[in-house]
Amino acid sequence: MADRVRRKLRVLFATAEAVPFVKTGGLGDVSGSLPRALRKAGCKVNVILPKYGSIPQKFVDQMKHVADFYVPLSWRNCYCGVEKLTYMGTDYYFIDNEGYFKRDAPYGYFDDGERFAFFSKAVTESLQQVPELECDVLHCNDWQTALAPVFLREFYKEAPWYDTTKTVFTIHNVKFQGQYSEDLLHDVLGLDLTPAASQLRMVDSHGNRSINYMKAACLYSDTISTVSPTYAKELQTPFFGEGLDYIFRERSWCLHGILNGIDTEEFDPATDEGIAAKFTAETLDAKAENKRALQEELGLNVDPTRPLVAMVGRLTSQKGMGLVTYAMDRLMSRGVQVAILGTGDSDIEDSLRYFDWKYNNQMRAIIAFDNNLAHRMYAGADIFLMPSEFEPCGLSQMIAMRYGTLPVVRETGGLMDSVEAYNQYTGEGTGFRFANINGDEMADVLLNACEVFWTQPEVWRHLQENAMAEDFSWHKAANDYLDMYHELHPEVIRYNVKR
Ligand code: ADP
């Protein structure tokens, strides 16, 4: 091995979302906070993402043109501009191609497979064309960037940086793999793999002759990670692995599970300007004003004695919405208030609208994506319900805990790793947990939590204090990511003394 040197590793973080530019879920939060935390932990990070039409104009106005070139995509050469913006000390690079990205939403188009193949190729081409983007680690996230490690290994063998650029692929949700017609392999991706190689690496996704971007990334990347230790184990089982479990078992030696953090500055009840009354663990009584304001805003009965249960998130079966609709009548009959903010599958949206109508001043469904209201709900609710069938990490339960809102969660993925179950004998814990995908079991545990709320206010207060004392900052996760990067570069000694 060459002489070891002490220096900062250079990381290029490729993602389809990053707060404050674009967010549809947890990936946006993670990509907004992790790079900053990595910088603090001691490495150099650039973030690269598409320049969507939906990025607020105030950011677009600040972007500076850095480079433009053509990206080869099979038989075509596609225009690619690179624009740069420094935000809170981190450099963001935006891939500009109006045909692909100047649209109202980030995803949901017939040509998403082609759009993100282009984005991934633009990322690898940027390594070649834009010297300031050269890196030691190319860190890709989810299916939208999954082809970058593939392109890097298939098309850039002659590049001077080929051997020294290592790739990391992080799975934020294995449910979304990016599966498209195998015609794309040649016609768009321009990959002429031998039949045996393509069979192994991309084609024949679950036996149906489609190509699978995430499967390819899991095989091509130098190392893999996912967003909680429990999900890293779950991925290796058929129930959770979504057809890729055998790959996760084969590559378990390089599969890391690193629990996400949250942006503790954005989500801070002590400084949050958007909530009715700021509070800390020492001034928890002020939380009551947030509950009153939320009940009033949502048209629920203004009553401090009613436990107010909130949910914020995508309305899909993943989030256990079937259990919620199953148990709703029972919860309502016990006098619980429920407020749900989210968008998602139309059948779930419709059933929530029905309950909203049926239990007019006891149940509210807000079918919208509203970040400001989300803050008011985290601050005003007593209980945060997250009965997910699977949950790679989950951020909402951590945000809720930070606002002293106790989570009721199913024991899966990151929910398992972040919520300590209430122990009635010791009085300790940070929330409540149930084990099975079962609506009655969920309602039992939720109503048990309400019982504690009603009958043991001191215990409830203690659990709130415990929850608020949890450290969900990115500090630990950033150090774990840095360790993982350094495993790929043993010749580089860590720049910062750890922790
Ligand atoms: P996901 O599976 O969607 O990534 P996470 O719990 O990891 O779930 O992250 C969801 C993030 O998106 C949280 O910050 C949550 O507050 C936010 N969020 C989800 N749905 C909505 C909505 N309808 N309005 C506002 N914020 C939302």
PDB file of N, CA, C and O in Angstrom, residues 19 23-25 29 266-269 272-276 279 287 290-291 293-294 297-298 308-314 339-343 366-385 395-405:
ATOM      1  N   VAL A  19     -33.482  19.044   0.672  1.00  0.00           N
ATOM      2  CA  VAL A  19     -34.058  20.255   1.306  1.00  0.00           C
ATOM      3  C   VAL A  19     -32.980  21.330   1.265  1.00  0.00           C
ATOM      4  O   VAL A  19     -31.818  21.020   1.499  1.00  0.00           O
ATOM      5  N   LYS A  23     -38.257  18.337  -2.014  1.00  0.00           N
ATOM      6  CA  LYS A  23     -38.477  17.253  -1.052  1.00  0.00           C
ATOM      7  C   LYS A  23     -39.826  16.615  -1.299  1.00  0.00           C
ATOM      8  O   LYS A  23     -40.833  17.307  -1.403  1.00  0.00           O
ATOM      9  N   THR A  24     -39.832  15.280  -1.418  1.00  0.00           N
ATOM     10  CA  THR A  24     -41.123  14.579  -1.414  1.00  0.00           C
ATOM     11  C   THR A  24     -41.218  13.651  -0.210  1.00  0.00           C
ATOM     12  O   THR A  24     -42.270  13.076   0.051  1.00  0.00           O
ATOM     13  N   GLY A  25     -40.118  13.468   0.507  1.00  0.00           N
ATOM     14  CA  GLY A  25     -40.139  12.576   1.673  1.00  0.00           C
ATOM     15  C   GLY A  25     -38.791  12.600   2.375  1.00  0.00           C
ATOM     16  O   GLY A  25     -38.017  13.560   2.240  1.00  0.00           O
ATOM     17  N   ASP A  29     -34.999  15.200   3.244  1.00  0.00           N
ATOM     18  CA  ASP A  29     -34.495  15.619   4.554  1.00  0.00           C
ATOM     19  C   ASP A  29     -33.060  15.150   4.747  1.00  0.00           C
ATOM     20  O   ASP A  29     -32.183  15.911   5.169  1.00  0.00           O
ATOM     21  N   GLU A 266     -33.948  22.726  12.303  1.00  0.00           N
ATOM     22  CA  GLU A 266     -35.275  22.973  11.727  1.00  0.00           C
ATOM     23  C   GLU A 266     -36.376  22.517  12.688  1.00  0.00           C
ATOM     24  O   GLU A 266     -37.399  23.173  12.841  1.00  0.00           O
ATOM     25  N   PHE A 267     -36.147  21.373  13.304  1.00  0.00           N
ATOM     26  CA  PHE A 267     -37.170  20.816  14.193  1.00  0.00           C
ATOM     27  C   PHE A 267     -36.745  21.027  15.643  1.00  0.00           C
ATOM     28  O   PHE A 267     -36.143  20.147  16.258  1.00  0.00           O
ATOM     29  N   ASP A 268     -37.028  22.210  16.156  1.00  0.00           N
ATOM     30  CA  ASP A 268     -36.627  22.542  17.515  1.00  0.00           C
ATOM     31  C   ASP A 268     -37.754  23.335  18.189  1.00  0.00           C
ATOM     32  O   ASP A 268     -37.978  24.502  17.857  1.00  0.00           O
ATOM     33  N   PRO A 269     -38.450  22.720  19.155  1.00  0.00           N
ATOM     34  CA  PRO A 269     -39.580  23.423  19.771  1.00  0.00           C
ATOM     35  C   PRO A 269     -39.158  24.676  20.526  1.00  0.00           C
ATOM     36  O   PRO A 269     -39.984  25.535  20.803  1.00  0.00           O
ATOM     37  N   ASP A 272     -38.731  27.188  17.196  1.00  0.00           N
ATOM     38  CA  ASP A 272     -39.611  27.078  16.031  1.00  0.00           C
ATOM     39  C   ASP A 272     -40.562  28.277  15.951  1.00  0.00           C
ATOM     40  O   ASP A 272     -41.442  28.443  16.793  1.00  0.00           O
ATOM     41  N   GLU A 273     -40.359  29.118  14.927  1.00  0.00           N
ATOM     42  CA  GLU A 273     -41.170  30.338  14.808  1.00  0.00           C
ATOM     43  C   GLU A 273     -42.589  30.023  14.334  1.00  0.00           C
ATOM     44  O   GLU A 273     -43.480  30.858  14.444  1.00  0.00           O
ATOM     45  N   GLY A 274     -42.781  28.829  13.774  1.00  0.00           N
ATOM     46  CA  GLY A 274     -44.076  28.525  13.159  1.00  0.00           C
ATOM     47  C   GLY A 274     -45.095  27.928  14.110  1.00  0.00           C
ATOM     48  O   GLY A 274     -46.219  27.639  13.711  1.00  0.00           O
ATOM     49  N   ILE A 275     -44.734  27.720  15.377  1.00  0.00           N
ATOM     50  CA  ILE A 275     -45.699  27.076  16.285  1.00  0.00           C
ATOM     51  C   ILE A 275     -46.279  28.111  17.255  1.00  0.00           C
ATOM     52  O   ILE A 275     -45.701  29.183  17.453  1.00  0.00           O
ATOM     53  N   ALA A 276     -47.405  27.759  17.873  1.00  0.00           N
ATOM     54  CA  ALA A 276     -48.135  28.746  18.689  1.00  0.00           C
ATOM     55  C   ALA A 276     -47.340  29.177  19.917  1.00  0.00           C
ATOM     56  O   ALA A 276     -47.351  30.342  20.295  1.00  0.00           O
ATOM     57  N   PHE A 279     -41.354  25.881  23.387  1.00  0.00           N
ATOM     58  CA  PHE A 279     -41.178  25.211  24.676  1.00  0.00           C
ATOM     59  C   PHE A 279     -39.940  24.324  24.656  1.00  0.00           C
ATOM     60  O   PHE A 279     -39.378  24.038  23.600  1.00  0.00           O
ATOM     61  N   LYS A 287     -46.515  23.455  25.976  1.00  0.00           N
ATOM     62  CA  LYS A 287     -46.966  22.615  24.840  1.00  0.00           C
ATOM     63  C   LYS A 287     -48.496  22.618  24.742  1.00  0.00           C
ATOM     64  O   LYS A 287     -49.053  22.484  23.645  1.00  0.00           O
ATOM     65  N   ASN A 290     -49.977  24.827  22.197  1.00  0.00           N
ATOM     66  CA  ASN A 290     -49.886  24.319  20.824  1.00  0.00           C
ATOM     67  C   ASN A 290     -51.027  23.348  20.524  1.00  0.00           C
ATOM     68  O   ASN A 290     -51.567  23.332  19.420  1.00  0.00           O
ATOM     69  N   LYS A 291     -51.383  22.551  21.526  1.00  0.00           N
ATOM     70  CA  LYS A 291     -52.494  21.613  21.331  1.00  0.00           C
ATOM     71  C   LYS A 291     -53.794  22.382  21.150  1.00  0.00           C
ATOM     72  O   LYS A 291     -54.576  22.097  20.240  1.00  0.00           O
ATOM     73  N   ALA A 293     -54.228  25.413  20.091  1.00  0.00           N
ATOM     74  CA  ALA A 293     -54.233  26.115  18.801  1.00  0.00           C
ATOM     75  C   ALA A 293     -54.491  25.133  17.659  1.00  0.00           C
ATOM     76  O   ALA A 293     -55.211  25.444  16.703  1.00  0.00           O
ATOM     77  N   LEU A 294     -53.923  23.942  17.775  1.00  0.00           N
ATOM     78  CA  LEU A 294     -54.088  22.949  16.697  1.00  0.00           C
ATOM     79  C   LEU A 294     -55.533  22.443  16.659  1.00  0.00           C
ATOM     80  O   LEU A 294     -56.133  22.323  15.576  1.00  0.00           O
ATOM     81  N   GLU A 297     -57.499  25.195  15.087  1.00  0.00           N
ATOM     82  CA  GLU A 297     -57.215  25.322  13.644  1.00  0.00           C
ATOM     83  C   GLU A 297     -57.889  24.209  12.847  1.00  0.00           C
ATOM     84  O   GLU A 297     -58.411  24.439  11.756  1.00  0.00           O
ATOM     85  N   LEU A 298     -57.869  22.986  13.406  1.00  0.00           N
ATOM     86  CA  LEU A 298     -58.387  21.845  12.649  1.00  0.00           C
ATOM     87  C   LEU A 298     -59.883  21.635  12.854  1.00  0.00           C
ATOM     88  O   LEU A 298     -60.470  20.717  12.287  1.00  0.00           O
ATOM     89  N   LEU A 308     -54.724  13.710  21.630  1.00  0.00           N
ATOM     90  CA  LEU A 308     -54.736  14.086  20.212  1.00  0.00           C
ATOM     91  C   LEU A 308     -53.639  13.294  19.496  1.00  0.00           C
ATOM     92  O   LEU A 308     -52.457  13.461  19.780  1.00  0.00           O
ATOM     93  N   VAL A 309     -54.076  12.404  18.619  1.00  0.00           N
ATOM     94  CA  VAL A 309     -53.156  11.514  17.900  1.00  0.00           C
ATOM     95  C   VAL A 309     -52.914  12.083  16.502  1.00  0.00           C
ATOM     96  O   VAL A 309     -53.873  12.319  15.765  1.00  0.00           O
ATOM     97  N   ALA A 310     -51.656  12.293  16.137  1.00  0.00           N
ATOM     98  CA  ALA A 310     -51.353  12.854  14.813  1.00  0.00           C
ATOM     99  C   ALA A 310     -50.622  11.839  13.954  1.00  0.00           C
ATOM    100  O   ALA A 310     -49.926  10.948  14.463  1.00  0.00           O
ATOM    101  N   MET A 311     -50.821  11.983  12.641  1.00  0.00           N
ATOM    102  CA  MET A 311     -49.997  11.257  11.662  1.00  0.00           C
ATOM    103  C   MET A 311     -49.611  12.262  10.574  1.00  0.00           C
ATOM    104  O   MET A 311     -50.446  13.062  10.157  1.00  0.00           O
ATOM    105  N   VAL A 312     -48.341  12.208  10.132  1.00  0.00           N
ATOM    106  CA  VAL A 312     -47.885  13.038   9.015  1.00  0.00           C
ATOM    107  C   VAL A 312     -47.096  12.118   8.106  1.00  0.00           C
ATOM    108  O   VAL A 312     -46.103  11.527   8.549  1.00  0.00           O
ATOM    109  N   GLY A 313     -47.517  11.977   6.869  1.00  0.00           N
ATOM    110  CA  GLY A 313     -46.718  11.116   6.006  1.00  0.00           C
ATOM    111  C   GLY A 313     -47.455  10.699   4.754  1.00  0.00           C
ATOM    112  O   GLY A 313     -48.586  11.131   4.510  1.00  0.00           O
ATOM    113  N   ARG A 314     -46.780   9.879   3.973  1.00  0.00           N
ATOM    114  CA  ARG A 314     -47.380   9.373   2.739  1.00  0.00           C
ATOM    115  C   ARG A 314     -48.522   8.421   3.098  1.00  0.00           C
ATOM    116  O   ARG A 314     -48.373   7.570   3.976  1.00  0.00           O
ATOM    117  N   ALA A 339     -55.761  13.351  13.924  1.00  0.00           N
ATOM    118  CA  ALA A 339     -55.518  14.331  12.845  1.00  0.00           C
ATOM    119  C   ALA A 339     -54.464  13.753  11.912  1.00  0.00           C
ATOM    120  O   ALA A 339     -53.374  13.378  12.368  1.00  0.00           O
ATOM    121  N   ILE A 340     -54.790  13.649  10.633  1.00  0.00           N
ATOM    122  CA  ILE A 340     -53.862  13.029   9.678  1.00  0.00           C
ATOM    123  C   ILE A 340     -53.559  14.005   8.546  1.00  0.00           C
ATOM    124  O   ILE A 340     -54.475  14.541   7.912  1.00  0.00           O
ATOM    125  N   LEU A 341     -52.270  14.257   8.310  1.00  0.00           N
ATOM    126  CA  LEU A 341     -51.820  15.117   7.208  1.00  0.00           C
ATOM    127  C   LEU A 341     -51.027  14.250   6.235  1.00  0.00           C
ATOM    128  O   LEU A 341     -50.042  13.617   6.629  1.00  0.00           O
ATOM    129  N   GLY A 342     -51.472  14.212   4.978  1.00  0.00           N
ATOM    130  CA  GLY A 342     -50.694  13.431   4.023  1.00  0.00           C
ATOM    131  C   GLY A 342     -51.347  13.389   2.656  1.00  0.00           C
ATOM    132  O   GLY A 342     -52.476  13.836   2.476  1.00  0.00           O
ATOM    133  N   THR A 343     -50.599  12.857   1.722  1.00  0.00           N
ATOM    134  CA  THR A 343     -51.144  12.579   0.395  1.00  0.00           C
ATOM    135  C   THR A 343     -50.681  11.184   0.009  1.00  0.00           C
ATOM    136  O   THR A 343     -49.704  10.679   0.565  1.00  0.00           O
ATOM    137  N   ILE A 366     -56.299  15.995   6.464  1.00  0.00           N
ATOM    138  CA  ILE A 366     -55.870  17.099   5.596  1.00  0.00           C
ATOM    139  C   ILE A 366     -55.069  16.460   4.472  1.00  0.00           C
ATOM    140  O   ILE A 366     -53.941  15.989   4.676  1.00  0.00           O
ATOM    141  N   ILE A 367     -55.685  16.398   3.304  1.00  0.00           N
ATOM    142  CA  ILE A 367     -55.029  15.727   2.174  1.00  0.00           C
ATOM    143  C   ILE A 367     -54.199  16.780   1.453  1.00  0.00           C
ATOM    144  O   ILE A 367     -54.667  17.468   0.540  1.00  0.00           O
ATOM    145  N   ALA A 368     -52.958  16.942   1.909  1.00  0.00           N
ATOM    146  CA  ALA A 368     -52.085  17.994   1.356  1.00  0.00           C
ATOM    147  C   ALA A 368     -50.658  17.721   1.788  1.00  0.00           C
ATOM    148  O   ALA A 368     -50.420  16.903   2.691  1.00  0.00           O
ATOM    149  N   PHE A 369     -49.728  18.377   1.130  1.00  0.00           N
ATOM    150  CA  PHE A 369     -48.337  18.373   1.609  1.00  0.00           C
ATOM    151  C   PHE A 369     -48.082  19.774   2.136  1.00  0.00           C
ATOM    152  O   PHE A 369     -48.087  20.739   1.381  1.00  0.00           O
ATOM    153  N   ASP A 370     -47.924  19.897   3.435  1.00  0.00           N
ATOM    154  CA  ASP A 370     -47.840  21.227   4.043  1.00  0.00           C
ATOM    155  C   ASP A 370     -46.828  21.193   5.191  1.00  0.00           C
ATOM    156  O   ASP A 370     -47.122  20.758   6.300  1.00  0.00           O
ATOM    157  N   ASN A 371     -45.634  21.672   4.895  1.00  0.00           N
ATOM    158  CA  ASN A 371     -44.543  21.605   5.860  1.00  0.00           C
ATOM    159  C   ASN A 371     -44.849  22.418   7.123  1.00  0.00           C
ATOM    160  O   ASN A 371     -44.555  21.991   8.232  1.00  0.00           O
ATOM    161  N   ASN A 372     -45.472  23.587   6.956  1.00  0.00           N
ATOM    162  CA  ASN A 372     -45.751  24.437   8.124  1.00  0.00           C
ATOM    163  C   ASN A 372     -46.780  23.781   9.041  1.00  0.00           C
ATOM    164  O   ASN A 372     -46.612  23.768  10.263  1.00  0.00           O
ATOM    165  N   LEU A 373     -47.810  23.218   8.442  1.00  0.00           N
ATOM    166  CA  LEU A 373     -48.814  22.526   9.255  1.00  0.00           C
ATOM    167  C   LEU A 373     -48.187  21.302   9.934  1.00  0.00           C
ATOM    168  O   LEU A 373     -48.501  20.989  11.084  1.00  0.00           O
ATOM    169  N   ALA A 374     -47.279  20.630   9.223  1.00  0.00           N
ATOM    170  CA  ALA A 374     -46.594  19.473   9.829  1.00  0.00           C
ATOM    171  C   ALA A 374     -45.930  19.900  11.136  1.00  0.00           C
ATOM    172  O   ALA A 374     -46.069  19.231  12.164  1.00  0.00           O
ATOM    173  N   HIS A 375     -45.238  21.036  11.130  1.00  0.00           N
ATOM    174  CA  HIS A 375     -44.592  21.522  12.358  1.00  0.00           C
ATOM    175  C   HIS A 375     -45.626  21.724  13.469  1.00  0.00           C
ATOM    176  O   HIS A 375     -45.405  21.339  14.616  1.00  0.00           O
ATOM    177  N   ARG A 376     -46.763  22.337  13.111  1.00  0.00           N
ATOM    178  CA  ARG A 376     -47.775  22.613  14.140  1.00  0.00           C
ATOM    179  C   ARG A 376     -48.369  21.315  14.676  1.00  0.00           C
ATOM    180  O   ARG A 376     -48.727  21.222  15.851  1.00  0.00           O
ATOM    181  N   MET A 377     -48.433  20.297  13.813  1.00  0.00           N
ATOM    182  CA  MET A 377     -48.968  19.008  14.273  1.00  0.00           C
ATOM    183  C   MET A 377     -47.981  18.279  15.174  1.00  0.00           C
ATOM    184  O   MET A 377     -48.358  17.707  16.197  1.00  0.00           O
ATOM    185  N   TYR A 378     -46.695  18.304  14.788  1.00  0.00           N
ATOM    186  CA  TYR A 378     -45.691  17.688  15.673  1.00  0.00           C
ATOM    187  C   TYR A 378     -45.719  18.357  17.044  1.00  0.00           C
ATOM    188  O   TYR A 378     -45.579  17.714  18.083  1.00  0.00           O
ATOM    189  N   ALA A 379     -45.909  19.685  17.051  1.00  0.00           N
ATOM    190  CA  ALA A 379     -45.850  20.424  18.310  1.00  0.00           C
ATOM    191  C   ALA A 379     -47.121  20.271  19.129  1.00  0.00           C
ATOM    192  O   ALA A 379     -47.074  20.235  20.364  1.00  0.00           O
ATOM    193  N   GLY A 380     -48.270  20.155  18.463  1.00  0.00           N
ATOM    194  CA  GLY A 380     -49.540  20.215  19.181  1.00  0.00           C
ATOM    195  C   GLY A 380     -50.095  18.869  19.615  1.00  0.00           C
ATOM    196  O   GLY A 380     -50.913  18.807  20.539  1.00  0.00           O
ATOM    197  N   ALA A 381     -49.669  17.786  18.973  1.00  0.00           N
ATOM    198  CA  ALA A 381     -50.262  16.480  19.282  1.00  0.00           C
ATOM    199  C   ALA A 381     -49.705  15.913  20.589  1.00  0.00           C
ATOM    200  O   ALA A 381     -48.648  16.325  21.063  1.00  0.00           O
ATOM    201  N   ASP A 382     -50.435  14.962  21.158  1.00  0.00           N
ATOM    202  CA  ASP A 382     -49.933  14.223  22.328  1.00  0.00           C
ATOM    203  C   ASP A 382     -49.201  12.964  21.876  1.00  0.00           C
ATOM    204  O   ASP A 382     -48.198  12.564  22.466  1.00  0.00           O
ATOM    205  N   ILE A 383     -49.768  12.327  20.834  1.00  0.00           N
ATOM    206  CA  ILE A 383     -49.258  11.022  20.388  1.00  0.00           C
ATOM    207  C   ILE A 383     -49.018  11.093  18.887  1.00  0.00           C
ATOM    208  O   ILE A 383     -49.807  11.715  18.151  1.00  0.00           O
ATOM    209  N   PHE A 384     -47.940  10.464  18.433  1.00  0.00           N
ATOM    210  CA  PHE A 384     -47.682  10.385  16.992  1.00  0.00           C
ATOM    211  C   PHE A 384     -47.755   8.920  16.578  1.00  0.00           C
ATOM    212  O   PHE A 384     -47.016   8.081  17.100  1.00  0.00           O
ATOM    213  N   LEU A 385     -48.662   8.621  15.673  1.00  0.00           N
ATOM    214  CA  LEU A 385     -48.903   7.217  15.300  1.00  0.00           C
ATOM    215  C   LEU A 385     -48.138   6.867  14.027  1.00  0.00           C
ATOM    216  O   LEU A 385     -48.223   7.579  13.025  1.00  0.00           O
ATOM    217  N   LEU A 395     -38.396   9.303   9.808  1.00  0.00           N
ATOM    218  CA  LEU A 395     -37.919  10.521  10.466  1.00  0.00           C
ATOM    219  C   LEU A 395     -39.009  11.096  11.363  1.00  0.00           C
ATOM    220  O   LEU A 395     -38.727  11.689  12.398  1.00  0.00           O
ATOM    221  N   SER A 396     -40.261  10.894  10.945  1.00  0.00           N
ATOM    222  CA  SER A 396     -41.361  11.559  11.635  1.00  0.00           C
ATOM    223  C   SER A 396     -41.405  11.201  13.120  1.00  0.00           C
ATOM    224  O   SER A 396     -41.695  12.054  13.951  1.00  0.00           O
ATOM    225  N   GLN A 397     -41.125   9.938  13.455  1.00  0.00           N
ATOM    226  CA  GLN A 397     -41.187   9.561  14.870  1.00  0.00           C
ATOM    227  C   GLN A 397     -40.118  10.293  15.670  1.00  0.00           C
ATOM    228  O   GLN A 397     -40.325  10.645  16.833  1.00  0.00           O
ATOM    229  N   MET A 398     -38.959  10.551  15.031  1.00  0.00           N
ATOM    230  CA  MET A 398     -37.894  11.262  15.746  1.00  0.00           C
ATOM    231  C   MET A 398     -38.260  12.740  15.915  1.00  0.00           C
ATOM    232  O   MET A 398     -38.028  13.337  16.955  1.00  0.00           O
ATOM    233  N   ILE A 399     -38.852  13.300  14.842  1.00  0.00           N
ATOM    234  CA  ILE A 399     -39.278  14.704  14.921  1.00  0.00           C
ATOM    235  C   ILE A 399     -40.315  14.842  16.029  1.00  0.00           C
ATOM    236  O   ILE A 399     -40.254  15.750  16.859  1.00  0.00           O
ATOM    237  N   ALA A 400     -41.275  13.914  16.056  1.00  0.00           N
ATOM    238  CA  ALA A 400     -42.327  13.960  17.071  1.00  0.00           C
ATOM    239  C   ALA A 400     -41.719  13.932  18.477  1.00  0.00           C
ATOM    240  O   ALA A 400     -42.075  14.735  19.344  1.00  0.00           O
ATOM    241  N   MET A 401     -40.761  13.020  18.686  1.00  0.00           N
ATOM    242  CA  MET A 401     -40.148  12.902  20.019  1.00  0.00           C
ATOM    243  C   MET A 401     -39.484  14.211  20.430  1.00  0.00           C
ATOM    244  O   MET A 401     -39.521  14.614  21.580  1.00  0.00           O
ATOM    245  N   ARG A 402     -38.892  14.874  19.444  1.00  0.00           N
ATOM    246  CA  ARG A 402     -38.219  16.142  19.741  1.00  0.00           C
ATOM    247  C   ARG A 402     -39.211  17.191  20.246  1.00  0.00           C
ATOM    248  O   ARG A 402     -38.855  18.078  21.005  1.00  0.00           O
ATOM    249  N   TYR A 403     -40.471  17.066  19.816  1.00  0.00           N
ATOM    250  CA  TYR A 403     -41.514  18.000  20.263  1.00  0.00           C
ATOM    251  C   TYR A 403     -42.305  17.433  21.437  1.00  0.00           C
ATOM    252  O   TYR A 403     -43.417  17.893  21.723  1.00  0.00           O
ATOM    253  N   GLY A 404     -41.764  16.393  22.090  1.00  0.00           N
ATOM    254  CA  GLY A 404     -42.449  15.841  23.263  1.00  0.00           C
ATOM    255  C   GLY A 404     -43.750  15.139  22.935  1.00  0.00           C
ATOM    256  O   GLY A 404     -44.624  14.981  23.784  1.00  0.00           O
ATOM    257  N   THR A 405     -43.894  14.712  21.676  1.00  0.00           N
ATOM    258  CA  THR A 405     -45.091  13.991  21.231  1.00  0.00           C
ATOM    259  C   THR A 405     -44.712  12.512  21.168  1.00  0.00           C
ATOM    260  O   THR A 405     -43.814  12.137  20.404  1.00  0.00           O
TER     261      THR A 405
END
